[in-house]
mmCIF file of C-alpha atoms in Angstrom:
data_model
loop_
_atom_site.group_PDB
_atom_site.id
_atom_site.type_symbol
_atom_site.label_atom_id
_atom_site.label_comp_id
_atom_site.label_asym_id
_atom_site.label_seq_id
_atom_site.Cartn_x
_atom_site.Cartn_y
_atom_site.Cartn_z
ATOM 1 C CA MET A 1 15.797 -13.453 -20.875
ATOM 2 C CA MET A 2 12.870 -12.072 -18.922
ATOM 3 C CA LYS A 3 10.050 -14.431 -18.100
ATOM 4 C CA LYS A 4 6.396 -13.547 -17.753
ATOM 5 C CA TYR A 5 5.680 -12.123 -14.336
ATOM 6 C CA ALA A 6 2.371 -11.634 -12.696
ATOM 7 C CA LEU A 7 3.092 -7.923 -12.534
ATOM 8 C CA PHE A 8 3.459 -7.129 -8.912
ATOM 9 C CA GLY A 9 0.299 -8.494 -7.339
ATOM 10 C CA LEU A 10 0.453 -5.233 -5.534
ATOM 11 C CA ILE A 11 0.282 -2.220 -7.841
ATOM 12 C CA MET A 12 -0.498 0.459 -5.348
ATOM 13 C CA VAL A 13 -2.008 2.918 -7.778
ATOM 14 C CA LEU A 14 -4.582 0.429 -8.922
ATOM 15 C CA ALA A 15 -5.138 -1.010 -5.482
ATOM 16 C CA VAL A 16 -5.776 1.970 -3.232
ATOM 17 C CA SER A 17 -8.770 1.722 -0.968
ATOM 18 C CA ILE A 18 -9.728 3.825 1.994
ATOM 19 C CA ALA A 19 -10.379 2.271 5.394
ATOM 20 C CA ALA A 20 -11.519 4.163 8.452
ATOM 21 C CA VAL A 21 -9.771 3.124 11.625
ATOM 22 C CA GLY A 22 -10.648 4.497 15.033
ATOM 23 C CA CYS A 23 -8.180 3.417 17.693
ATOM 24 C CA GLY A 24 -9.930 4.831 20.701
ATOM 25 C CA SER A 25 -10.422 8.199 19.018
ATOM 26 C CA LYS A 26 -12.629 9.805 16.419
ATOM 27 C CA LYS A 27 -9.702 10.298 14.034
ATOM 28 C CA THR A 28 -10.016 8.711 10.585
ATOM 29 C CA THR A 29 -6.882 7.374 8.962
ATOM 30 C CA HIS A 30 -6.426 6.508 5.306
ATOM 31 C CA ILE A 31 -4.796 3.137 4.805
ATOM 32 C CA VAL A 32 -3.508 1.743 1.536
ATOM 33 C CA THR A 33 -4.564 -1.857 1.147
ATOM 34 C CA PRO A 34 -3.564 -4.343 -1.526
ATOM 35 C CA THR A 35 -5.908 -6.268 -3.743
ATOM 36 C CA ALA A 36 -5.400 -9.338 -5.850
ATOM 37 C CA THR A 37 -5.451 -7.205 -9.025
ATOM 38 C CA GLN A 38 -2.744 -8.441 -11.369
ATOM 39 C CA VAL A 39 -1.529 -7.282 -14.725
ATOM 40 C CA VAL A 40 0.233 -9.960 -16.738
ATOM 41 C CA SER A 41 2.804 -8.711 -19.189
ATOM 42 C CA THR A 42 6.186 -9.603 -20.580
ATOM 43 C CA PRO A 43 8.812 -7.226 -19.205
ATOM 44 C CA THR A 44 11.715 -6.330 -21.437
ATOM 45 C CA SER A 45 15.140 -5.448 -20.158
ATOM 46 C CA GLU A 46 15.889 -1.813 -20.904
ATOM 47 C CA ALA A 47 18.873 -0.361 -19.085
ATOM 48 C CA THR A 48 19.527 3.354 -19.100
ATOM 49 C CA GLU A 49 23.164 2.731 -20.000
ATOM 50 C CA GLU A 50 25.170 -0.244 -21.177
ATOM 51 C CA PRO A 51 25.103 -2.503 -18.068
ATOM 52 C CA THR A 52 28.064 -4.569 -16.998
ATOM 53 C CA ALA A 53 27.538 -7.629 -14.858
ATOM 54 C CA THR A 54 29.130 -7.136 -11.445
ATOM 55 C CA GLN A 55 28.815 -10.698 -10.201
ATOM 56 C CA GLU A 56 29.628 -14.080 -11.675
ATOM 57 C CA THR A 57 26.727 -15.820 -9.965
ATOM 58 C CA ASN A 58 23.475 -14.285 -8.855
ATOM 59 C CA GLU A 59 23.765 -14.086 -5.077
ATOM 60 C CA ALA A 60 20.064 -13.267 -4.739
ATOM 61 C CA VAL A 61 19.316 -16.927 -5.531
ATOM 62 C CA THR A 62 20.673 -18.145 -2.186
ATOM 63 C CA ALA A 63 20.089 -15.028 -0.087
ATOM 64 C CA THR A 64 18.495 -15.557 3.305
ATOM 65 C CA SER A 65 18.006 -11.818 3.817
ATOM 66 C CA LEU A 66 17.627 -8.892 1.418
ATOM 67 C CA ASP A 67 17.361 -5.123 1.495
ATOM 68 C CA PHE A 68 16.511 -3.434 -1.812
ATOM 69 C CA THR A 69 14.670 -0.441 -3.205
ATOM 70 C CA ILE A 70 12.267 -0.463 -6.130
ATOM 71 C CA GLU A 71 11.386 2.666 -8.037
ATOM 72 C CA TYR A 72 8.281 1.997 -10.058
ATOM 73 C CA VAL A 73 7.293 4.648 -12.594
ATOM 74 C CA LEU A 74 3.734 4.012 -13.673
ATOM 75 C CA GLU A 75 2.875 5.753 -16.932
ATOM 76 C CA GLY A 76 0.665 8.757 -16.243
ATOM 77 C CA GLN A 77 0.524 8.081 -12.488
ATOM 78 C CA GLY A 78 3.919 9.065 -11.110
ATOM 79 C CA THR A 79 6.742 7.415 -9.213
ATOM 80 C CA PHE A 80 6.266 4.916 -6.413
ATOM 81 C CA THR A 81 9.216 3.897 -4.243
ATOM 82 C CA TYR A 82 9.286 0.755 -2.109
ATOM 83 C CA GLN A 83 12.093 -0.326 0.190
ATOM 84 C CA TYR A 84 11.825 -4.046 0.885
ATOM 85 C CA ARG A 85 13.673 -5.652 3.788
ATOM 86 C CA ALA A 86 13.275 -9.367 4.408
ATOM 87 C CA ARG A 87 14.882 -12.051 6.536
ATOM 88 C CA ASN A 88 14.480 -15.816 6.838
ATOM 89 C CA ILE A 89 13.824 -16.030 3.094
ATOM 90 C CA GLY A 90 12.877 -19.537 2.026
ATOM 91 C CA THR A 91 11.483 -20.482 5.438
ATOM 92 C CA ASN A 92 8.082 -20.405 7.139
ATOM 93 C CA ASP A 93 9.494 -17.693 9.425
ATOM 94 C CA LEU A 94 9.835 -15.039 6.700
ATOM 95 C CA ASP A 95 9.602 -11.511 8.094
ATOM 96 C CA PHE A 96 9.459 -8.518 5.781
ATOM 97 C CA ARG A 97 8.931 -4.795 5.833
ATOM 98 C CA VAL A 98 7.848 -2.478 3.012
ATOM 99 C CA ASP A 99 8.417 1.269 3.326
ATOM 100 C CA MET A 100 6.313 2.897 0.618
ATOM 101 C CA SER A 101 6.470 6.415 -0.738
ATOM 102 C CA ALA A 102 3.945 7.403 -3.380
ATOM 103 C CA PRO A 103 2.330 10.599 -4.619
ATOM 104 C CA GLN A 104 0.329 12.019 -1.709
ATOM 105 C CA MET A 105 0.832 8.985 0.539
ATOM 106 C CA ASN A 106 3.446 7.194 2.604
ATOM 107 C CA ALA A 107 3.002 3.968 4.513
ATOM 108 C CA ILE A 108 4.956 1.157 6.145
ATOM 109 C CA TYR A 109 3.871 -2.472 6.293
ATOM 110 C CA ILE A 110 5.561 -4.975 8.608
ATOM 111 C CA LEU A 111 4.608 -8.636 8.389
ATOM 112 C CA LYS A 112 6.146 -11.265 10.634
ATOM 113 C CA GLY A 113 5.554 -14.751 9.321
ATOM 114 C CA SER A 114 7.445 -16.030 12.346
ATOM 115 C CA THR A 115 4.733 -14.818 14.749
ATOM 116 C CA HIS A 116 1.772 -14.007 12.462
ATOM 117 C CA GLN A 117 1.882 -10.367 13.500
ATOM 118 C CA GLY A 118 1.595 -7.334 11.294
ATOM 119 C CA TRP A 119 1.514 -3.572 11.562
ATOM 120 C CA VAL A 120 0.653 -0.701 9.263
ATOM 121 C CA TYR A 121 2.021 2.823 9.647
ATOM 122 C CA SER A 122 -0.130 5.514 8.098
ATOM 123 C CA GLY A 123 -1.129 9.050 8.988
ATOM 124 C CA GLY A 124 1.596 9.279 11.629
ATOM 125 C CA GLN A 125 0.332 6.254 13.589
ATOM 126 C CA TRP A 126 1.027 2.536 13.872
ATOM 127 C CA PHE A 127 -1.932 0.150 13.730
ATOM 128 C CA GLU A 128 -1.920 -3.550 14.376
ATOM 129 C CA PHE A 129 -3.234 -5.214 11.219
ATOM 130 C CA THR A 130 -6.049 -6.861 13.168
ATOM 131 C CA THR A 131 -7.650 -3.434 13.721
ATOM 132 C CA MET A 132 -8.114 -3.128 9.946
ATOM 133 C CA TYR A 133 -8.220 -6.661 8.611
ATOM 134 C CA GLN A 134 -9.953 -9.714 9.958
ATOM 135 C CA ASN A 135 -7.940 -12.426 8.277
ATOM 136 C CA TRP A 136 -4.163 -12.895 8.704
ATOM 137 C CA ASP A 137 -3.899 -15.187 5.657
ATOM 138 C CA GLU A 138 -5.486 -12.643 3.303
ATOM 139 C CA PHE A 139 -3.318 -9.824 4.643
ATOM 140 C CA TRP A 140 -0.186 -11.977 4.394
ATOM 141 C CA ASP A 141 -0.974 -13.359 0.927
ATOM 142 C CA ALA A 142 -1.557 -9.947 -0.639
ATOM 143 C CA TRP A 143 1.703 -8.454 0.639
ATOM 144 C CA TYR A 144 3.772 -11.623 0.289
ATOM 145 C CA GLU A 145 2.806 -11.808 -3.384
ATOM 146 C CA SER A 146 4.298 -8.372 -4.051
ATOM 147 C CA PHE A 147 7.530 -9.290 -2.239
ATOM 148 C CA GLU A 148 7.762 -12.571 -4.144
ATOM 149 C CA ASP A 149 7.268 -10.896 -7.526
ATOM 150 C CA TYR A 150 10.141 -8.470 -6.918
ATOM 151 C CA HIS A 151 12.302 -11.167 -5.315
ATOM 152 C CA ASP A 152 11.681 -13.521 -8.260
ATOM 153 C CA ALA A 153 12.790 -10.828 -10.714
ATOM 154 C CA LEU A 154 16.045 -10.444 -8.753
ATOM 155 C CA VAL A 155 16.599 -14.203 -8.624
ATOM 156 C CA GLU A 156 15.784 -14.846 -12.278
ATOM 157 C CA ASP A 157 17.369 -11.907 -14.083
ATOM 158 C CA TRP A 158 19.491 -9.575 -11.959
ATOM 159 C CA THR A 159 23.230 -9.574 -12.720
ATOM 160 C CA GLY A 160 24.400 -7.264 -9.960
ATOM 161 C CA VAL A 161 23.894 -4.059 -11.947
ATOM 162 C CA GLU A 162 23.105 -1.025 -9.771
ATOM 163 C CA GLY A 163 20.113 0.775 -11.240
ATOM 164 C CA TRP A 164 18.898 -2.330 -13.104
ATOM 165 C CA THR A 165 15.779 -1.292 -14.996
ATOM 166 C CA TYR A 166 13.215 -3.157 -17.006
ATOM 167 C CA THR A 167 10.118 -1.962 -18.813
ATOM 168 C CA VAL A 168 6.650 -3.432 -18.738
ATOM 169 C CA PRO A 169 5.201 -2.269 -22.082
ATOM 170 C CA GLY A 170 2.181 -0.047 -21.658
ATOM 171 C CA VAL A 171 2.539 -0.001 -17.861
ATOM 172 C CA GLY A 172 5.849 1.541 -16.783
ATOM 173 C CA THR A 173 9.406 0.899 -15.652
ATOM 174 C CA VAL A 174 10.884 -0.803 -12.607
ATOM 175 C CA THR A 175 14.349 0.107 -11.317
ATOM 176 C CA TYR A 176 16.221 -1.759 -8.575
ATOM 177 C CA THR A 177 18.736 0.168 -6.453
ATOM 178 C CA ASN A 178 20.625 -0.328 -3.201
ATOM 179 C CA VAL A 179 20.436 -4.131 -3.416
ATOM 180 C CA ASP A 180 22.097 -5.577 -0.315
ATOM 181 C CA ILE A 181 22.444 -9.365 -0.215
ATOM 182 C CA ASN A 182 22.377 -11.043 3.214
ATOM 183 C CA PRO A 183 22.429 -7.881 5.325
ATOM 184 C CA SER A 184 22.154 -8.192 9.081
ATOM 185 C CA LEU A 185 18.617 -7.020 9.824
ATOM 186 C CA PRO A 186 17.964 -6.536 13.548
ATOM 187 C CA ASP A 187 14.646 -7.330 15.217
ATOM 188 C CA SER A 188 13.924 -3.599 15.509
ATOM 189 C CA VAL A 189 13.419 -3.391 11.700
ATOM 190 C CA PHE A 190 10.417 -5.712 12.065
ATOM 191 C CA GLN A 191 8.773 -3.926 14.990
ATOM 192 C CA PRO A 192 6.730 -0.702 14.973
ATOM 193 C CA ASP A 193 9.050 2.272 15.642
#
């Protein structure tokens, strides 16, 4: 059954802050940044239809790369969609990318644990994380925590059901779609476009 999760160390709605970035121009860009805000709750499994397991063993447990989409419906706040792509899972060279779509904002975060580089795409521009943040470890920890929370849910409870949904009482629902185990993710996925 579901275990207690530190609900997505990164809940974008609760963690939005505005940062002004001037990369050689006077233009101000709004950047979504994570905080350590956590909501602890016990999710309950609530599928929209009677789910049928599509795998005998959970392949997410041993995956070294993943590509999956999360649709997070936060009560009273709207729908937030995150596409997570990660490679080198379980190593110190973990690289991951989060493409986020939320009401009135879109952003992309790329973090390369292999080289300690990171980029943020917002307002139609790519920014190296060092232009907005001073500390790699803080930037990494905040975003890694959100990836780990979603990854842990896949590892602990997913049975291969497309559209797997669970509810966090009083907060909202989380639905996993397009889960691809061990996809080939080229270097270009983890570089600014």
